Coordinates of C-alpha atoms in Angstrom, one line a residue:
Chain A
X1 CA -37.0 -15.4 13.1
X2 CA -40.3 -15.6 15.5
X3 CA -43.3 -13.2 15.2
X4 CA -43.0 -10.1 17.0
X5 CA -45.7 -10.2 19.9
X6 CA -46.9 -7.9 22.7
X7 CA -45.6 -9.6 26.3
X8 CA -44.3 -8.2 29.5
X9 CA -40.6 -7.4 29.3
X10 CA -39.6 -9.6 32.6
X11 CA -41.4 -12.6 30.1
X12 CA -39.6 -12.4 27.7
X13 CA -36.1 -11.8 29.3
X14 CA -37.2 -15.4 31.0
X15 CA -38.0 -16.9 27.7
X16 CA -34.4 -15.6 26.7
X17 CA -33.1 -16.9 29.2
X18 CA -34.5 -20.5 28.5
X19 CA -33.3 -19.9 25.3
X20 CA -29.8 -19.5 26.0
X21 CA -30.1 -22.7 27.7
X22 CA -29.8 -21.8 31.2
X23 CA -28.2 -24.5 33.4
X24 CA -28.7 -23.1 37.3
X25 CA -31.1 -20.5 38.5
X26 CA -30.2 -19.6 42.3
X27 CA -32.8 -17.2 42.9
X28 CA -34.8 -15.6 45.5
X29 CA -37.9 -13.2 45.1
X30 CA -37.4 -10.5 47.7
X31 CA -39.6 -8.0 47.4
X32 CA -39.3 -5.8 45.1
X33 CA -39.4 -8.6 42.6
X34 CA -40.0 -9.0 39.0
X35 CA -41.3 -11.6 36.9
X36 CA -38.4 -12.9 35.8
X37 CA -37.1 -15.1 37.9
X38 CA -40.7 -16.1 38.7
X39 CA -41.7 -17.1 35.2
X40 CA -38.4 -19.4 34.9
X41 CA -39.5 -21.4 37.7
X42 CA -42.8 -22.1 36.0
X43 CA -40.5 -22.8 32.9
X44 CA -38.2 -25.2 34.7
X45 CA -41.4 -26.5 36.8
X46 CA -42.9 -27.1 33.4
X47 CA -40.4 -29.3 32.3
X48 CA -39.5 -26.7 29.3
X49 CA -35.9 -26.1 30.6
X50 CA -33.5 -28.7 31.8
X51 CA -32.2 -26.5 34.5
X52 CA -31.8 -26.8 38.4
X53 CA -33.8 -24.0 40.0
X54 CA -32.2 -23.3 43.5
X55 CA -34.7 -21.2 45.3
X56 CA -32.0 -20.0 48.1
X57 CA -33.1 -18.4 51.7
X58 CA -31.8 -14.8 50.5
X59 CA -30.0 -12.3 48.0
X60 CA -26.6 -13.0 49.6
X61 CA -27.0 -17.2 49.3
X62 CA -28.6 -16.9 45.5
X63 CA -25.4 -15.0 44.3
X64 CA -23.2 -17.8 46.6
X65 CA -25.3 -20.5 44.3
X66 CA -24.5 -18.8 41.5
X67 CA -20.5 -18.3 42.3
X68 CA -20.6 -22.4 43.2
X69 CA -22.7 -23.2 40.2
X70 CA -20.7 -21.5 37.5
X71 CA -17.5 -22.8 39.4
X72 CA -18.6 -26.3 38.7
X73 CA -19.2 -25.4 35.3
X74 CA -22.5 -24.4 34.6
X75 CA -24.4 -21.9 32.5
X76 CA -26.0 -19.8 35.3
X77 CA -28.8 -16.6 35.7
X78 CA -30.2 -14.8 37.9
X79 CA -31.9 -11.7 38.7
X80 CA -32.4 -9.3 41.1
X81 CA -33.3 -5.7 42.4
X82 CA -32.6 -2.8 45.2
X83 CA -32.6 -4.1 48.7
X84 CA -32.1 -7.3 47.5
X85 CA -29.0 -6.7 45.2
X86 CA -27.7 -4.7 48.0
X87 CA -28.0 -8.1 50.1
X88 CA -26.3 -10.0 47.3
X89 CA -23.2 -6.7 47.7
X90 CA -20.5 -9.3 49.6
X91 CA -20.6 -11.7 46.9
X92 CA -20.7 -9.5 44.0
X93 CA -17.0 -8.8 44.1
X94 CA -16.5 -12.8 44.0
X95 CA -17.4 -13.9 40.6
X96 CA -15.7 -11.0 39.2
X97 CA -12.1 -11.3 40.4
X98 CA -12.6 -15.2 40.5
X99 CA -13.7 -15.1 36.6
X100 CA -16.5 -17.3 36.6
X101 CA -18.9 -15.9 34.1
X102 CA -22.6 -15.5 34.9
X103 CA -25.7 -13.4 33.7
X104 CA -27.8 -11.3 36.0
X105 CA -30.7 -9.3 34.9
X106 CA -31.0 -6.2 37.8
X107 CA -34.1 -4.3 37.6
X108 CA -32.9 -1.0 38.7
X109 CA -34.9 0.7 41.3
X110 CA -33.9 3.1 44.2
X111 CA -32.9 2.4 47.5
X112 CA -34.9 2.7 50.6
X113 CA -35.2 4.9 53.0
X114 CA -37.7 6.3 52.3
X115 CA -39.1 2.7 51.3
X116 CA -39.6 2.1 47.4
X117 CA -40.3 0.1 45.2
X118 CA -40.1 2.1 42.0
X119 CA -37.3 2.6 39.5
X120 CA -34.3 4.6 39.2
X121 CA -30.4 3.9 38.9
X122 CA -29.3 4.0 43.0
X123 CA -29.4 0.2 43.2
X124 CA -26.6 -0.8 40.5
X125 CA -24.8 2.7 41.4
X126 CA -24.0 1.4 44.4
X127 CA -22.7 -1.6 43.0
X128 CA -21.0 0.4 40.3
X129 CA -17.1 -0.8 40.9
X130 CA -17.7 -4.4 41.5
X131 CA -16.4 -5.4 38.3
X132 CA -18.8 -7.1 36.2
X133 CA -20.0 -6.2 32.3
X134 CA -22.5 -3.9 32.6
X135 CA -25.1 -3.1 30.0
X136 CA -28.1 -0.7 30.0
X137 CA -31.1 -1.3 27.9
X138 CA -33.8 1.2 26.8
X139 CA -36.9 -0.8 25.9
X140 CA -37.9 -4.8 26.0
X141 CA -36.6 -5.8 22.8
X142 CA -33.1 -4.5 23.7
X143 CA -33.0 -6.3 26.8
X144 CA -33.8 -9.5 25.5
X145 CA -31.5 -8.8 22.7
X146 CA -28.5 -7.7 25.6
X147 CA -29.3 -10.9 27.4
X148 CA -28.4 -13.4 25.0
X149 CA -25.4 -11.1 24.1
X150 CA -24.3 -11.0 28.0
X151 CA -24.5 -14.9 28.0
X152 CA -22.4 -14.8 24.4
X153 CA -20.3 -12.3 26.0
X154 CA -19.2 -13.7 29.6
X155 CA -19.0 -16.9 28.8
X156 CA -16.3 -16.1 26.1
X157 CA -12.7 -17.8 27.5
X158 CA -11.0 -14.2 26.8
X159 CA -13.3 -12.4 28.9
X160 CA -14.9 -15.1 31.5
X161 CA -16.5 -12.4 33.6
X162 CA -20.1 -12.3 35.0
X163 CA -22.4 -9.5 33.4
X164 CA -24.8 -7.5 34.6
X165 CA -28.4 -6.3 32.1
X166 CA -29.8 -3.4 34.0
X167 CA -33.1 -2.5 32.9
X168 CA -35.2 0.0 34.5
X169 CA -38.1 -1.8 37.1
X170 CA -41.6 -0.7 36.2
X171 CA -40.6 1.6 33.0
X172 CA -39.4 -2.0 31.3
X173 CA -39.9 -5.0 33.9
X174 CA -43.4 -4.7 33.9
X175 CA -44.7 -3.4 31.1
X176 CA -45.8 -5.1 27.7
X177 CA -43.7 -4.1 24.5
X178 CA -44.0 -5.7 21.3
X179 CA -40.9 -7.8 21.4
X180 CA -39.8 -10.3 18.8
X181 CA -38.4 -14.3 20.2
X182 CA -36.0 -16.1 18.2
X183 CA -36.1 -19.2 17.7
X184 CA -33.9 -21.9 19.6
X185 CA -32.2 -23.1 16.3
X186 CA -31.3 -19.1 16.3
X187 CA -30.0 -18.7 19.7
X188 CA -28.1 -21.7 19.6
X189 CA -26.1 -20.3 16.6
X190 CA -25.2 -17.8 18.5
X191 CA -24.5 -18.7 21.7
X192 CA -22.2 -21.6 21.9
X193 CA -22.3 -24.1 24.4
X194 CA -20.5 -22.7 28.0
X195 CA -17.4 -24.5 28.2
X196 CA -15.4 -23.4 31.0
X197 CA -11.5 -22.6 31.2
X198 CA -11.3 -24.2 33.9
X199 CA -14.0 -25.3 36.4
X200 CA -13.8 -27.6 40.1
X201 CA -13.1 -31.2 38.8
X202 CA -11.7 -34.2 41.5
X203 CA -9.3 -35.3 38.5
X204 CA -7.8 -31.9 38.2
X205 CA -8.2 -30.3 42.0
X206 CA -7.7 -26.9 42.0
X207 CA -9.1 -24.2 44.9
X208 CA -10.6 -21.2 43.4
X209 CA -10.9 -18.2 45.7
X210 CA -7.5 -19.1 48.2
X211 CA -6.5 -15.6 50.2
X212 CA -4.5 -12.9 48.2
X213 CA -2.0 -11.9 50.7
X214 CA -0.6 -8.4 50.3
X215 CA 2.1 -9.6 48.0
X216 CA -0.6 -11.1 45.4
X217 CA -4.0 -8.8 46.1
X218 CA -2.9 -5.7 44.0
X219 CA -1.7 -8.2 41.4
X220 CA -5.2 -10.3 41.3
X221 CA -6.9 -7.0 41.0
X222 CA -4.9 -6.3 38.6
X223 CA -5.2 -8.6 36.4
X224 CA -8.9 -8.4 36.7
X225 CA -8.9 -5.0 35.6
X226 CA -6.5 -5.9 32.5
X227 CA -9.4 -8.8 31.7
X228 CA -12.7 -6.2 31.7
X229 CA -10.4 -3.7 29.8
X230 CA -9.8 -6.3 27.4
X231 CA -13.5 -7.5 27.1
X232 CA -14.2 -4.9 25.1
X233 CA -13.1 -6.2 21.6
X234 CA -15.5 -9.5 22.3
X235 CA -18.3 -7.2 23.7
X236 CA -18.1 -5.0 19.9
X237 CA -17.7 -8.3 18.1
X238 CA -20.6 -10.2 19.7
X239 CA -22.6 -7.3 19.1
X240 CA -21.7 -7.0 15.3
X241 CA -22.3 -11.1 14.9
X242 CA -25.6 -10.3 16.9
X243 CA -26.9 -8.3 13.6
X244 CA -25.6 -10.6 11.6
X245 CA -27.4 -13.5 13.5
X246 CA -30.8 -11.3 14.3
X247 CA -30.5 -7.9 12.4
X248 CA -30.3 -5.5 14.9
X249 CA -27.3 -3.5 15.6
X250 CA -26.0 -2.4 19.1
X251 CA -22.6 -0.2 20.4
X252 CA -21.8 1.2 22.8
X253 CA -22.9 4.4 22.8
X254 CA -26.2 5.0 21.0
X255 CA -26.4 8.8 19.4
X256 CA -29.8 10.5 18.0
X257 CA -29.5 13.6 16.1
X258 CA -26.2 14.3 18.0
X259 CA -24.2 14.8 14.8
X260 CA -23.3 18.2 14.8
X261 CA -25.4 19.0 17.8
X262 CA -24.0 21.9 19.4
X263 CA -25.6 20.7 23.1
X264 CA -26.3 16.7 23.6
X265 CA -28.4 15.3 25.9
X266 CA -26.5 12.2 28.1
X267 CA -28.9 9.5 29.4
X268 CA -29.3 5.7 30.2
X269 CA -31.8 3.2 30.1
X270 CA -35.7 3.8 29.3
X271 CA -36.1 7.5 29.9
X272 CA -33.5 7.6 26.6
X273 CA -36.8 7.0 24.7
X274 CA -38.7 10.1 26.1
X275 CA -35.5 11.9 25.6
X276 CA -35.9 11.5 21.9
X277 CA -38.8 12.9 21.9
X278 CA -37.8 15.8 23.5
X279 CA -35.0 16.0 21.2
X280 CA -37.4 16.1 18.1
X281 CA -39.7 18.7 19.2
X282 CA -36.8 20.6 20.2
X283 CA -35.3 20.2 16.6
X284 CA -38.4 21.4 15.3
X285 CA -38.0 24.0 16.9
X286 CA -34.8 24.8 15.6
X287 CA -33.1 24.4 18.5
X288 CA -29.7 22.4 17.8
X289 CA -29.5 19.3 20.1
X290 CA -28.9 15.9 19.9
X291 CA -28.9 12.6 22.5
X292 CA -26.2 10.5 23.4
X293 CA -27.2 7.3 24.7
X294 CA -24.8 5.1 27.1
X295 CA -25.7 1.3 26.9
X296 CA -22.2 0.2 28.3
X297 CA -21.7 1.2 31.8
X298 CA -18.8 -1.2 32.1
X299 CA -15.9 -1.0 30.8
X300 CA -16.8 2.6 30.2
X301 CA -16.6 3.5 26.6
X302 CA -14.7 6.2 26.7
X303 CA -13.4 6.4 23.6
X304 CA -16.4 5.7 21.8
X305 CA -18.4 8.4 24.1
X306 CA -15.8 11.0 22.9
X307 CA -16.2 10.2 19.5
X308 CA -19.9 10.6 19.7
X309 CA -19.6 14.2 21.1
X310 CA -16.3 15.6 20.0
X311 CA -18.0 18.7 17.7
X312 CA -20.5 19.1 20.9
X313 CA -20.4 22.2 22.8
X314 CA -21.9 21.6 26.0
X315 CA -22.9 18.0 27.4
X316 CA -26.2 18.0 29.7
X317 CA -25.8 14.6 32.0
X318 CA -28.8 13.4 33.2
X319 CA -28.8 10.5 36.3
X320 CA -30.8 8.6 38.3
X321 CA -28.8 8.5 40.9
X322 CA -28.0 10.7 43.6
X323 CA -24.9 10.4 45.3
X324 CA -25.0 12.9 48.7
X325 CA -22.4 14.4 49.4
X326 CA -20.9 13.6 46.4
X327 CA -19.6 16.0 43.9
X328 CA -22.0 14.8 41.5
X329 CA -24.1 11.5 39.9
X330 CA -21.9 8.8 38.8
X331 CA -22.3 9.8 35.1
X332 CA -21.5 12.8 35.7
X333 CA -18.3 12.3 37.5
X334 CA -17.0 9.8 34.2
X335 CA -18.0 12.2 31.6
X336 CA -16.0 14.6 33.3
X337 CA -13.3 12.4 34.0
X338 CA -13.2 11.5 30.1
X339 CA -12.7 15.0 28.9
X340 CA -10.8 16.3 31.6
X341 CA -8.0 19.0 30.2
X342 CA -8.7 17.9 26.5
X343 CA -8.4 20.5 24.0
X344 CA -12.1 21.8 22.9
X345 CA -14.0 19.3 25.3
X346 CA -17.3 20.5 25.6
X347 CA -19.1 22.1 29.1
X348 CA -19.9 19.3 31.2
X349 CA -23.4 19.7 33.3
X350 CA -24.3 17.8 35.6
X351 CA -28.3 16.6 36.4
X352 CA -30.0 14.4 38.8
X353 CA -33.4 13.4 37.6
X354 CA -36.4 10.7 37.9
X355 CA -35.4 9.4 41.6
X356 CA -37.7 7.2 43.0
X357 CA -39.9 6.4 39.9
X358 CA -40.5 10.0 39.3
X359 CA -41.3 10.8 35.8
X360 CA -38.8 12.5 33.4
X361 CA -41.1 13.7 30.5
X362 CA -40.2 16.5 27.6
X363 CA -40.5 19.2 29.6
X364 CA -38.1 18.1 31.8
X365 CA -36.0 17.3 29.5
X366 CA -36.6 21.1 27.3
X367 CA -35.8 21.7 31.1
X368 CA -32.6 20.2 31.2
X369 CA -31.5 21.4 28.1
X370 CA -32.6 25.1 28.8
X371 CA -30.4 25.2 31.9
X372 CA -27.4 23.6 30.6
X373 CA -26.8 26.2 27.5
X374 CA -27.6 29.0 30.5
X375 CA -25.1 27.4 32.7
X376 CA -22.7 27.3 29.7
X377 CA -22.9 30.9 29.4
X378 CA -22.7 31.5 33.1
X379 CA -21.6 29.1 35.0
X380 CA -24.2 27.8 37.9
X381 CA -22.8 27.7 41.8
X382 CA -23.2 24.3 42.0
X383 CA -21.4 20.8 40.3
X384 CA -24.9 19.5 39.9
X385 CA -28.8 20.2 40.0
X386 CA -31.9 17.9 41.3
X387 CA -34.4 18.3 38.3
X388 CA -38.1 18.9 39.1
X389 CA -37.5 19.6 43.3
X390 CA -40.5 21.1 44.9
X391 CA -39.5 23.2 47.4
X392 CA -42.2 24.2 49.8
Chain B
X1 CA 12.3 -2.7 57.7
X2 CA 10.3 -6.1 56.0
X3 CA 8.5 -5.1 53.1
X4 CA 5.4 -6.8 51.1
X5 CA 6.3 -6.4 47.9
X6 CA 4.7 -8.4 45.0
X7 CA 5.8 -12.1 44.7
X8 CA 3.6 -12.4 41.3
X9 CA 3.4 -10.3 38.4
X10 CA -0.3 -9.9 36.7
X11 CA 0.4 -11.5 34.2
X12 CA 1.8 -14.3 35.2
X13 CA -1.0 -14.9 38.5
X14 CA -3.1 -17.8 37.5
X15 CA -6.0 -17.6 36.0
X16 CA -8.9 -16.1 38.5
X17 CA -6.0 -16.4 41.1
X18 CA -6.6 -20.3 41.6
X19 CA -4.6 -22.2 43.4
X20 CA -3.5 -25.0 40.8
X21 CA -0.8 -27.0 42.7
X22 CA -3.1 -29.2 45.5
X23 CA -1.8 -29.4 48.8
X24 CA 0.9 -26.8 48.4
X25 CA 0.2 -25.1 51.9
X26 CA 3.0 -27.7 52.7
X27 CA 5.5 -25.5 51.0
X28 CA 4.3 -22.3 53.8
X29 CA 5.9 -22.3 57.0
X30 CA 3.6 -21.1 59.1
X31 CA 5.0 -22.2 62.5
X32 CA 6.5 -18.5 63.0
X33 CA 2.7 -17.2 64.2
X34 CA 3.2 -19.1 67.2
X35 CA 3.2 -17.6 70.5
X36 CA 2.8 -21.1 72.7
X37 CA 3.9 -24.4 71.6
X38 CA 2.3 -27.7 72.9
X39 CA 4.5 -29.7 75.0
X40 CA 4.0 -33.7 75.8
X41 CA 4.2 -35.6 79.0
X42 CA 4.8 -39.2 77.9
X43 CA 4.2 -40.1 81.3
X44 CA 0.5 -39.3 80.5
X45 CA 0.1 -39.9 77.0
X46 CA -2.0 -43.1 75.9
X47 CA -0.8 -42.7 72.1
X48 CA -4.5 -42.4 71.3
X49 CA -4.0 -39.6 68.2
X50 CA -6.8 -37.4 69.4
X51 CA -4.1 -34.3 69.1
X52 CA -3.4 -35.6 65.5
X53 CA -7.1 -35.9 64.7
X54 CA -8.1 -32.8 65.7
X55 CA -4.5 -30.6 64.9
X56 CA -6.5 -28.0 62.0
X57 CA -3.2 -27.5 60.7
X58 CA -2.0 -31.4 60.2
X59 CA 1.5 -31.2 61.9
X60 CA 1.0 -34.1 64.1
X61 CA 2.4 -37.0 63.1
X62 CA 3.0 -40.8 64.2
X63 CA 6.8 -41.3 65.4
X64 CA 8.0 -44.8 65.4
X65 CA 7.4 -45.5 69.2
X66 CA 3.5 -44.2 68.8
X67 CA 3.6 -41.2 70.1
X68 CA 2.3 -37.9 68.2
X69 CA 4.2 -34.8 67.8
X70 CA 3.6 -31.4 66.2
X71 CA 5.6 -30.1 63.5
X72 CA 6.6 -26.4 64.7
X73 CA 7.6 -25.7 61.4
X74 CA 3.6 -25.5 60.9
X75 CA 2.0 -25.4 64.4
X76 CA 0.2 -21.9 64.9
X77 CA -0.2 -22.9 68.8
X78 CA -3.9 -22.8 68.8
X79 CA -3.8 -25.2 71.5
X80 CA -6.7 -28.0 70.2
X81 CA -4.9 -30.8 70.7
X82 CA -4.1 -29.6 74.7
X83 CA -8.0 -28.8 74.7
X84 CA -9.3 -32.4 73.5
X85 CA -6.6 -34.5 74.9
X86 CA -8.5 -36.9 77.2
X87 CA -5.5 -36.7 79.8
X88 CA -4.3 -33.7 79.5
X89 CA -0.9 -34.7 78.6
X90 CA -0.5 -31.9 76.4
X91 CA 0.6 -28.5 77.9
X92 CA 0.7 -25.3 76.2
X93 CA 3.7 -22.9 76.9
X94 CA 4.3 -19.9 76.4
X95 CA 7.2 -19.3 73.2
X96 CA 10.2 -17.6 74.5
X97 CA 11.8 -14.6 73.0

């Protein structure tokens, strides 16, 4: 096992990366970037990994590379952000249906307008439904760790779908976390070389990607959705044989103090970490509350989720996303989806907060917590509430 | 009333919907799009195969006295081959009925 060493999180998601062997990095630093794919084109310029770097003219032609790359059969990554994940949107759906299995890191941030840079979940939101894996890390080890599990993961011949590690931009891309390497002998244990079901070969011609007329489309979708529903058993077992390669257990869901909790707190991502917090001093206080954690988006764990909160009374959801016009944030809309007209589901509450790279500290969340016991008692006007909105 | 029901189940669609059979856009008859078909004068022709060259569809074909002629099992009626035919011995006209 390496030593455990302070380094920015976008590092060390690159060092993963040349870890797990990286074959083709399409890539293309729009702003707002991150260090990650920077810091892999010093690795591959450095002669440290045997890779091809592609550095493409946009968003929309790096995810193209990537679809082409992993068609011919190689390992691929790349990463991205906001605008320029929205210009990478067309291809997205591609990989996905097509099965060709790749790793993106997305560093979520919001969407302009107004113009920003900073982090919340709008980015990935709006690329919810495109059909890839999708995990959510809190802090920097975690999203190393999720890396090498996504390449373990989508590379797997049962599930051979691309897969998405968000982690929040700013809160985790740039900031330095003590974070602990393995070594290569390690990572090559646990990642197996990529060997493709089937991949574009002039002794085997075969055309990937032909036109699904209306008598195949629903069918090819289908199937698709049959493949990420079924992903889930390798997802759990890749994640137990992670703590058995590296120590350090993941699922799906990630509960603190939410056993027996009578109102959980729902989150995703880094601001989970502050939520604990939150949840401690509240505790102290005497107050009986608990977190609930989601780390994978997709397929949605629903069963899992339940589990975590079935002796809960009231659910406060907080996202980072604000949908207008919808009837509330995307978290919000699945958690109520999940325990819609089950016997003794709890109150489902719906919060938007941190848009933007606003902070979400304790008191927000005390906030948060405050209003949804309130609201279970008497039940607020609206489906949902923007946290922390100044008014005049 | 046609219908477009499924012609596949999901289950048993290849895998990431490939298309593992090459060349098997010969098994679609796609002439039936066609609202013009091309038409020769062999007065004009010169046999040169610019029609079959350019044809995107590949229903042109050789016949035994040199001249080329579309297949209208598969010919869409683009009109290409009237377009680049350097004596315009190919008309296009209109499909009845």
């Amino acid at each position: 096992m390496g030593k455990r060493i302070g380094v920015e999180v976008s590092i060390a998601i690159a060092d993963a990366v040349k870890l797990a062997r990286a074959e083709v990095i399409p890539a293309y630093p729009i702003t707002p970037q991150t260090h990650i794919v920077e810091h892999l084109a010093e690795i591959v310029a450095n002669g440290e990994l045997d890779a091809e770097y592609i550095p493409v003219e946009s968003e929309h032609a790096a995810m193209s590379a990537c679809c082409g790359a992993v068609a011919a059969g190689a390992r691929v990554f790349t990463s991205s952000s906001s605008q320029g994940l929205s210009l990478m949107s067309e291809i997205l759906y591609i990989p996905s249906t097509m099965r060709l299995p790749m790793v993106m890191v997305v560093a979520n941030r919001a969407m302009s307008a107004p113009i920003s840079i900073w982090n919340d979940h709008q980015d990935i939101m709006v690329q919810r439904d495109i059909g890839w894996i999708q995990t959510f890390a809190e802090n920097g080890q975690e999203a190393v760790d999720l890396v090498l599990h996504a390449f373990r993961v989508a590379e797997d011949r049962r599930v051979s779908l691309p897969m998405i590690v968000n982690i929040d931009g700013f809160t985790l891309s740039h900031v330095i976390e003590p974070i602990e390497l393995p070594t290569q002998e390690e990572v090559d244990a646990y990642i197996p070389p990529f060997k493709p079901k089937r991949k574009l070969d002039p002794r085997k011609p075969v055309t990937m990607g032909p036109v699904g007329i209306p008598e195949v489309y629903t069918e090819a979708k289908v199937a698709h959705d049959h493949a990420i529903k079924n992903s889930r058993k390798v997802i759990l077992k890749a994640w137990k044989e992670f703590a058995d390669h590296f120590g350090r257990e993941y699922h799906p869901v990630e509960s603190y103090k939410a056993e027996g909790a009578d109102t959980i707190l729902v989150t995703m991502g880094s601001i989970s970490e502050t939520a604990m917090t939150a949840i401690d001093k509240m505790r102290d206080e005497g107050r009986n509350v608990g977190l609930v954690r989601i780390r994978l988006w997709r397929p949605f764990p629903a069963q899992e989720f339940r589990a975590a909160t079935k002796h809960a009374k009231v659910l406060a959801v907080v996202d980072r996303c604000l949908p207008p016009g919808a009837v509330c944030g995307p978290v919000g809309a699945e958690l109520r989806s999940i325990f819609y007209k089950i016997p003794g589901a709890p109150k489902i509450f719906s919060f938007v907060a941190g848009l933007g790279g606003r902070d979400v500290t304790v008191e927000r969340f005390e906030e948060i917590i405050d209003k949804a016991e309130q609201y279970s008692k008497r039940r607020p006007k609206e489906l949902y509430e923007v946290i922390g909105v100044r008014e005049k | 009333m046609a219908t477009n029901d499924a012609i596949i189940g999901w289950k048993t669609i290849t895998f990431g919907c490939d298309v593992v059979e090459p060349g098997n856009s010969a098994n679609f008859r796609t002439g039936d799009w066609r609202s013009q078909r091309p038409v020769l004068d062999k007065e004009k022709c010169i046999k040169c195969g610019m029609c079959w060259i350019f044809c995107p569809d590949m229903c042109y074909s050789q016949t035994e006295d040199g001249y080329f002629e579309a297949d209208m099992e598969y010919c869409k009626g683009c009109g290409i081959c009237a377009h680049q035919c350097p004596k315009d011995a190919i008309t296009m006209v209109p499909e009845e009925g």
